[in-house]
Amino acid sequence: MAELTDAELRKELLALGYRPGPITATTRKVYIKKLGCLRAEVAAARRSGRTAPPSPGRSSAGPPQASPSRQRSGFTRGTGGAALESEEEEEEEEEEEVGRPPASRWGTSGESGGQTWGDPRGSPPGRGGGVRAEGGLSRDSLGRLSPSEQWGTTVERVNLLPVDCDKSTDDFCQAKQKDVTMAVLHELYSYLSVQAGNFECGNPENLKSKCIWVSEVKEHVLNVTGSSSQKFEAALHWILNSNKDLGIRLKGKDLSELVSSVEEVFCLESAHPQMGLGCRFRRAVVTAITNLFLFFWGLITLWGILIYLRYHWRKMEEEEQAMYEMVKKIIAVVQDHYKEWERNLERYPYVGIFHVRDSLIPPQSRKKMKRVWEKAVDFLASNESRIQTESHRVAGEDMLVWRWTQPSYLSDSEH
């Protein structure tokens, strides 16, 4: 029986008339032991020549039927031996471990030989799920009483009747439905947070993502809580209609789009992963190292940018100084050319701009000094009044020339 899955174990118990509660790692051994006891009772009943059909009323909250071996013993708690008492105490411990109150047992009367209704341990009526006749009446004698006498000699069974809250809308059923939904939500939150924590902490289960398929989540929740598919869908409706952050995210096939109905839900993801202390410490160390690395990387980047700016500013200053030196050389060349023209040493009073460039910059440096030369030409055109830029036709080609305009100290009237 140890190789049975949780779903198969639940199916076997239900087939034998026993309604189990949540099957978890802590309650699995108890339910396996319970399954063995139920199989032994069925085998004993078959050996005695009778069949023991499953009792539909046997559940975790109802009165369990006594085994045929106990019914044939003919002993009550008061007259029986210590074996029955030890069996009752063992069953009570098993039921308390599962998480439900111990159920009452049908006892036998030593005087009348018939079975009586009630708790053989003398518990008050209504607590164990059974009804005991007053005065120790047997079932046969109680069956011969009139209805009025039965109501007068028995305890009311109103609270013991099953209530179908699926179709009822009273306050009791609404509160019960809410409790069931809260239980499903609690298990859903716990399962998703554990899976998300495992994914964040090394992913030992090799999950593809933190978003778990809705079919897998549904199977787990229904197996643990014992609820129905309608309860699971009601919990999903609760999450969709709630305005609070429940820590559960519903996602469709397109993870970027919002889900508006339960039918669109494709997977579920926890917003609060449950991680152990070791995992949190490792993540904190990794985060601290990453932030420290980013800090130093940003510091180095800023330092590099500062070094580049200083280099650029120094180059700009050197280029500007070279431009001023070039302006001085150009002014000197144009002025000397004009003086030579006055002494009839030059044919024209102007000189070509490219001729000046070729005379000042050697061929191997012209590409390097191109920016300096262009800045010098622009500076002369904007800031030097003694040099005038003109366009003349020289040797059959139009070219730009510079002419030196020497200011006249004597006016025409004085001449």
Coordinates of C-alpha atoms in Angstrom, one line a residue:
M1 CA 0.0 0.0 0.0
A2 CA 3.0 2.3 0.4
E3 CA 3.3 2.6 -3.4
L4 CA -0.2 4.0 -3.7
T5 CA -0.4 7.7 -4.8
D6 CA -2.5 10.2 -2.8
A7 CA -5.3 10.0 -5.4
E8 CA -5.4 6.2 -5.4
L9 CA -5.4 6.1 -1.6
R10 CA -8.3 8.5 -1.4
K11 CA -10.2 6.4 -4.0
E12 CA -9.6 3.1 -2.1
L13 CA -10.8 4.7 1.2
L14 CA -13.9 6.1 -0.5
A15 CA -14.6 2.7 -2.1
L16 CA -14.6 1.1 1.4
G17 CA -17.1 3.7 2.7
Y18 CA -14.6 5.9 4.5
R19 CA -14.4 9.6 3.7
P20 CA -10.8 10.8 4.4
G21 CA -9.7 14.4 5.1
P22 CA -6.7 16.1 3.5
I23 CA -4.0 13.6 2.5
T24 CA -0.6 15.1 3.3
A25 CA 2.8 13.8 4.2
T26 CA 1.9 13.8 7.9
T27 CA -1.5 12.1 7.5
R28 CA -0.5 9.6 4.8
K29 CA 0.7 6.9 7.2
V30 CA -2.5 7.1 9.2
Y31 CA -4.7 6.7 6.2
I32 CA -2.6 3.8 4.9
K33 CA -3.0 2.1 8.3
K34 CA -6.8 2.9 8.2
L35 CA -7.0 1.3 4.7
G36 CA -5.4 -1.9 6.1
C37 CA -7.9 -2.1 8.9
L38 CA -10.8 -1.6 6.6
R39 CA -9.5 -4.3 4.2
A40 CA -9.1 -6.7 7.2
E41 CA -12.7 -6.0 8.3
V42 CA -14.0 -6.8 4.8
A43 CA -11.9 -10.0 4.7
A44 CA -13.2 -11.1 8.1
A45 CA -16.8 -10.4 7.1
R46 CA -16.4 -12.5 3.9
R47 CA -14.9 -15.4 5.9
S48 CA -17.9 -15.4 8.2
G49 CA -20.2 -15.9 5.2
R50 CA -21.5 -12.4 5.0
T51 CA -20.8 -9.5 2.8
A52 CA -19.9 -6.1 4.2
P53 CA -21.0 -3.5 1.7
P54 CA -19.5 -0.1 2.1
S55 CA -21.5 2.1 4.4
P56 CA -22.4 5.4 2.7
G57 CA -22.8 7.1 6.0
R58 CA -19.3 6.4 7.1
S59 CA -17.2 9.5 6.9
S60 CA -14.6 11.4 8.9
A61 CA -17.5 13.2 10.8
G62 CA -20.1 10.5 11.1
P63 CA -20.4 7.4 13.3
P64 CA -18.4 4.5 12.0
Q65 CA -19.9 1.0 11.8
A66 CA -18.5 -1.6 14.1
S67 CA -16.7 -4.5 12.6
P68 CA -18.4 -7.9 12.5
S69 CA -15.9 -9.4 14.9
R70 CA -16.9 -6.7 17.5
Q71 CA -20.6 -7.3 16.9
R72 CA -20.2 -11.0 17.5
S73 CA -18.3 -10.5 20.7
G74 CA -21.4 -9.5 22.6
F75 CA -19.5 -7.3 25.0
T76 CA -20.1 -3.8 26.1
R77 CA -17.5 -1.4 27.5
G78 CA -18.7 -2.2 31.0
T79 CA -18.5 -6.0 30.5
G80 CA -15.9 -6.4 27.8
G81 CA -12.2 -6.9 28.3
A82 CA -9.3 -4.5 27.9
A83 CA -8.9 -5.4 24.2
L84 CA -11.9 -3.4 23.1
E85 CA -10.8 -0.4 25.2
S86 CA -7.3 -0.5 23.6
E87 CA -8.8 -0.6 20.1
E88 CA -11.0 2.3 20.9
E89 CA -8.1 4.4 22.2
E90 CA -6.0 3.5 19.2
E91 CA -8.8 4.6 16.8
E92 CA -9.3 7.8 18.8
E93 CA -5.6 8.7 18.5
E94 CA -5.7 8.0 14.7
E95 CA -8.7 10.2 14.2
E96 CA -7.3 13.0 16.4
E97 CA -4.1 12.9 14.3
V98 CA -6.1 13.3 11.1
G99 CA -7.7 16.4 12.6
R100 CA -11.3 15.4 13.4
P101 CA -13.1 14.5 16.6
P102 CA -13.3 10.8 17.6
A103 CA -16.5 9.2 16.4
S104 CA -18.8 7.2 18.6
R105 CA -19.2 3.4 18.2
W106 CA -22.1 1.2 18.3
G107 CA -22.1 -0.9 21.4
T108 CA -24.0 -4.1 22.4
S109 CA -26.1 -4.6 25.6
G110 CA -25.2 -7.5 27.8
E111 CA -28.6 -7.7 29.3
S112 CA -30.9 -7.6 26.3
G113 CA -28.5 -8.9 23.7
G114 CA -29.5 -6.1 21.2
Q115 CA -27.6 -3.2 20.1
T116 CA -28.2 0.2 21.8
W117 CA -27.8 3.7 20.3
G118 CA -25.2 5.8 21.9
D119 CA -21.6 6.2 22.9
P120 CA -20.3 3.1 24.8
R121 CA -18.0 5.5 26.7
G122 CA -20.9 7.4 28.2
S123 CA -20.4 10.6 26.2
P124 CA -23.4 13.0 26.0
P125 CA -25.7 12.6 23.0
G126 CA -24.8 14.6 20.0
R127 CA -21.1 14.8 20.5
G128 CA -20.1 11.5 18.9
G129 CA -22.6 11.7 16.0
G130 CA -25.0 9.0 17.4
V131 CA -28.3 9.1 19.2
R132 CA -28.8 7.2 22.4
A133 CA -32.2 6.1 23.7
E134 CA -33.0 7.2 27.3
G135 CA -33.1 4.5 30.0
G136 CA -30.8 2.1 27.9
L137 CA -33.6 1.1 25.5
S138 CA -32.5 -1.3 22.7
R139 CA -33.2 -0.7 19.0
D140 CA -35.9 -3.3 19.0
S141 CA -37.8 -1.8 21.9
L142 CA -37.3 1.7 20.5
G143 CA -38.8 0.6 17.2
R144 CA -42.0 -0.6 18.9
L145 CA -42.6 2.9 20.5
S146 CA -45.0 5.3 19.0
P147 CA -43.7 8.5 17.3
S148 CA -44.6 10.7 20.2
E149 CA -42.8 8.3 22.6
Q150 CA -39.8 8.2 20.4
W151 CA -39.6 12.1 20.4
G152 CA -40.0 12.0 24.2
T153 CA -37.3 9.4 24.8
T154 CA -34.6 10.4 22.3
V155 CA -32.4 13.4 21.8
E156 CA -33.1 15.7 18.9
R157 CA -31.1 14.9 15.8
V158 CA -31.4 18.2 14.0
N159 CA -27.7 19.1 14.1
L160 CA -26.8 15.6 12.9
L161 CA -28.7 15.8 9.6
P162 CA -26.6 16.6 6.6
V163 CA -27.2 20.0 5.0
D164 CA -26.8 20.6 1.3
C165 CA -25.2 24.0 1.1
D166 CA -24.7 23.9 -2.6
K167 CA -28.3 25.1 -3.2
S168 CA -29.0 26.8 0.0
T169 CA -28.3 30.6 0.6
D170 CA -28.8 30.9 4.3
D171 CA -26.3 32.5 6.6
F172 CA -24.9 29.2 7.9
C173 CA -24.3 27.8 4.4
Q174 CA -22.7 31.1 3.2
A175 CA -20.3 31.0 6.2
K176 CA -19.5 27.4 5.4
Q177 CA -18.9 28.1 1.7
K178 CA -16.6 31.0 2.7
D179 CA -14.6 28.8 5.1
V180 CA -14.1 26.2 2.3
T181 CA -13.1 28.9 -0.2
M182 CA -10.6 30.3 2.4
A183 CA -9.1 26.9 2.9
V184 CA -8.7 26.4 -0.8
L185 CA -7.1 29.8 -1.1
H186 CA -4.7 29.1 1.8
E187 CA -3.6 25.9 0.3
L188 CA -3.3 27.5 -3.1
Y189 CA -1.2 30.3 -1.7
S190 CA 1.1 27.9 0.2
Y191 CA 1.6 25.6 -2.8
L192 CA 2.4 28.4 -5.3
S193 CA 4.7 30.2 -2.8
V194 CA 6.7 27.0 -2.2
Q195 CA 7.0 26.3 -5.9
A196 CA 8.1 29.8 -6.6
G197 CA 10.6 29.6 -3.8
N198 CA 12.0 26.4 -5.2
F199 CA 12.3 28.0 -8.6
E200 CA 14.2 31.0 -7.2
C201 CA 16.5 28.8 -5.0
G202 CA 18.2 26.6 -7.5
N203 CA 15.1 25.0 -9.1
P204 CA 15.5 21.5 -7.8
E205 CA 12.3 20.3 -9.5
N206 CA 13.5 21.6 -12.9
L207 CA 10.5 23.9 -13.4
K208 CA 10.3 25.8 -16.6
S209 CA 8.9 28.9 -14.8
K210 CA 7.3 30.1 -11.6
C211 CA 3.9 30.0 -13.4
I212 CA 2.4 26.6 -12.7
W213 CA -0.2 25.1 -15.0
V214 CA -3.7 25.4 -13.7
S215 CA -4.4 21.6 -14.2
E216 CA -1.4 20.7 -12.0
V217 CA -2.4 23.3 -9.3
K218 CA -6.0 22.0 -9.4
E219 CA -5.0 18.4 -8.9
H220 CA -2.8 19.2 -5.9
V221 CA -5.3 21.5 -4.2
L222 CA -8.2 19.0 -4.6
N223 CA -6.1 16.1 -3.4
V224 CA -5.0 18.0 -0.2
T225 CA -8.2 19.8 0.7
G226 CA -10.6 17.1 -0.6
S227 CA -12.7 19.9 -2.2
S228 CA -14.5 19.7 -5.5
S229 CA -13.7 21.4 -8.8
Q230 CA -16.5 23.9 -8.2
K231 CA -14.8 25.0 -5.0
F232 CA -11.5 25.5 -6.9
E233 CA -13.2 27.6 -9.5
A234 CA -15.0 29.6 -6.8
A235 CA -11.6 30.4 -5.3
L236 CA -10.3 31.6 -8.7
H237 CA -13.4 33.8 -9.0
W238 CA -12.6 35.2 -5.5
I239 CA -9.1 36.1 -6.7
L240 CA -10.4 37.8 -9.9
N241 CA -13.1 39.8 -8.1
S242 CA -11.0 40.8 -5.1
N243 CA -9.6 44.3 -5.0
K244 CA -6.7 43.2 -2.6
D245 CA -3.4 41.7 -3.5
L246 CA -3.7 38.1 -2.4
G247 CA -0.2 37.2 -3.5
I248 CA -1.6 35.0 -6.4
R249 CA -1.3 36.1 -10.0
L250 CA -3.6 34.5 -12.7
K251 CA -2.1 34.5 -16.2
G252 CA -3.3 33.4 -19.6
K253 CA -1.5 32.0 -22.6
D254 CA -0.1 35.5 -23.3
L255 CA 1.6 36.2 -20.0
S256 CA 1.6 40.0 -20.7
E257 CA -2.2 40.3 -20.9
L258 CA -4.5 40.5 -18.0
V259 CA -7.0 37.7 -17.3
S260 CA -10.7 38.6 -17.0
S261 CA -12.4 35.2 -16.6
V262 CA -11.6 31.8 -15.1
E263 CA -11.7 30.2 -18.5
E264 CA -8.8 32.3 -19.6
V265 CA -6.5 31.2 -16.8
F266 CA -3.6 29.2 -18.1
C267 CA -1.2 29.2 -15.2
L268 CA -0.9 30.6 -11.7
E269 CA 2.1 32.3 -10.1
S270 CA 2.9 33.4 -6.6
A271 CA 3.9 37.0 -6.0
H272 CA 5.6 36.1 -2.6
P273 CA 8.0 33.2 -3.1
Q274 CA 8.7 31.2 0.1
M275 CA 12.4 30.8 0.5
G276 CA 14.6 29.3 3.2
L277 CA 17.1 31.2 5.3
G278 CA 20.1 29.8 3.4
C279 CA 18.5 30.8 0.1
R280 CA 17.7 34.3 1.3
F281 CA 21.3 34.7 2.6
R282 CA 22.8 33.6 -0.7
R283 CA 20.5 35.9 -2.7
A284 CA 21.4 38.8 -0.4
V285 CA 25.1 38.1 -0.9
V286 CA 24.7 37.9 -4.6
T287 CA 22.6 41.1 -4.7
A288 CA 25.2 42.9 -2.5
I289 CA 28.1 41.8 -4.8
T290 CA 26.1 42.8 -7.9
N291 CA 25.3 46.2 -6.5
L292 CA 28.9 46.7 -5.5
F293 CA 30.1 45.7 -8.9
L294 CA 27.7 48.1 -10.6
F295 CA 28.8 50.9 -8.2
F296 CA 32.5 50.4 -9.1
W297 CA 31.6 50.0 -12.8
G298 CA 29.7 53.3 -12.7
L299 CA 32.6 55.0 -10.9
I300 CA 35.1 53.7 -13.4
T301 CA 32.8 54.9 -16.3
L302 CA 32.5 58.4 -14.8
W303 CA 36.3 58.5 -14.3
G304 CA 36.8 57.5 -17.9
I305 CA 34.4 60.2 -19.1
L306 CA 36.2 62.8 -17.0
I307 CA 39.5 61.8 -18.5
Y308 CA 38.2 61.9 -22.0
L309 CA 36.7 65.4 -21.4
R310 CA 40.0 66.7 -20.0
Y311 CA 41.8 65.3 -23.1
H312 CA 39.2 66.8 -25.4
W313 CA 39.4 70.2 -23.7
R314 CA 43.2 70.1 -23.9
K315 CA 43.0 69.3 -27.6
M316 CA 40.6 72.1 -28.2
E317 CA 42.9 74.6 -26.4
E318 CA 45.9 73.3 -28.5
E319 CA 43.9 73.6 -31.6
E320 CA 42.8 77.1 -30.8
Q321 CA 46.3 78.2 -30.1
A322 CA 47.4 76.6 -33.4
M323 CA 44.6 78.6 -35.1
Y324 CA 45.9 81.9 -33.6
E325 CA 49.4 81.1 -34.7
M326 CA 48.1 80.3 -38.3
V327 CA 46.2 83.6 -38.3
K328 CA 49.4 85.5 -37.5
K329 CA 51.3 83.7 -40.2
I330 CA 48.6 84.5 -42.8
I331 CA 48.5 88.2 -41.9
A332 CA 52.3 88.4 -42.2
V333 CA 52.3 86.7 -45.6
V334 CA 49.5 88.9 -47.1
Q335 CA 51.1 92.1 -45.7
D336 CA 54.6 91.2 -47.1
H337 CA 53.0 90.4 -50.5
Y338 CA 51.4 93.8 -50.5
K339 CA 54.6 95.6 -49.6
E340 CA 56.4 93.7 -52.4
W341 CA 53.7 94.8 -54.8
E342 CA 54.2 98.4 -53.7
R343 CA 57.9 98.0 -54.6
N344 CA 56.8 96.5 -57.9
L345 CA 58.2 93.1 -56.9
E346 CA 54.8 91.4 -57.4
R347 CA 52.5 91.6 -60.3
Y348 CA 49.2 91.7 -58.4
P349 CA 48.3 93.3 -55.1
Y350 CA 46.4 90.3 -53.9
V351 CA 47.4 86.7 -53.3
G352 CA 45.4 83.4 -53.6
I353 CA 44.2 81.8 -50.4
F354 CA 45.3 78.3 -51.4
H355 CA 48.7 79.8 -52.4
V356 CA 49.1 81.1 -48.9
R357 CA 48.1 77.7 -47.5
D358 CA 50.6 75.8 -49.6
S359 CA 53.3 78.2 -48.6
L360 CA 52.6 77.8 -44.8
I361 CA 51.7 74.1 -44.4
P362 CA 53.9 71.4 -45.8
P363 CA 52.1 68.7 -47.8
Q364 CA 52.5 65.9 -45.2
S365 CA 50.7 68.1 -42.6
R366 CA 47.9 69.5 -44.6
K367 CA 45.4 66.7 -43.7
K368 CA 46.3 67.0 -40.0
M369 CA 46.1 70.8 -40.1
K370 CA 42.9 71.0 -42.1
R371 CA 40.7 72.0 -39.1
V372 CA 43.2 74.6 -38.0
W373 CA 43.4 76.1 -41.4
E374 CA 39.6 76.2 -41.9
K375 CA 39.1 77.9 -38.5
A376 CA 41.8 80.4 -39.3
V377 CA 40.1 81.3 -42.6
D378 CA 36.8 81.8 -40.9
F379 CA 38.4 83.9 -38.2
L380 CA 40.0 86.2 -40.7
A381 CA 36.7 86.6 -42.6
S382 CA 34.9 87.6 -39.4
N383 CA 37.5 89.4 -37.3
E384 CA 40.2 90.9 -39.4
S385 CA 39.4 94.1 -41.3
R386 CA 42.9 94.6 -42.9
I387 CA 42.5 91.5 -45.0
Q388 CA 39.7 91.5 -47.6
T389 CA 38.5 88.4 -49.3
E390 CA 37.8 88.8 -53.0
S391 CA 37.2 86.6 -56.1
H392 CA 39.5 87.1 -59.1
R393 CA 40.1 85.2 -62.3
V394 CA 43.7 84.1 -62.3
A395 CA 45.2 82.1 -65.2
G396 CA 41.7 81.5 -66.6
E397 CA 40.2 80.2 -63.3
D398 CA 38.1 81.9 -60.6
M399 CA 39.7 81.7 -57.2
L400 CA 39.4 83.4 -53.8
V401 CA 42.2 85.8 -52.9
W402 CA 43.3 88.0 -50.0
R403 CA 44.0 91.7 -50.5
W404 CA 45.8 93.8 -47.9
T405 CA 44.0 97.1 -47.3
Q406 CA 46.6 99.5 -46.0
P407 CA 44.9 102.5 -44.2
S408 CA 45.7 105.9 -45.7
Y409 CA 47.1 108.4 -43.3
L410 CA 46.7 111.4 -45.7
S411 CA 43.4 112.4 -47.2
D412 CA 42.9 113.3 -50.9
S413 CA 42.5 117.0 -50.1
E414 CA 45.9 117.1 -48.5
H415 CA 47.4 115.6 -51.7

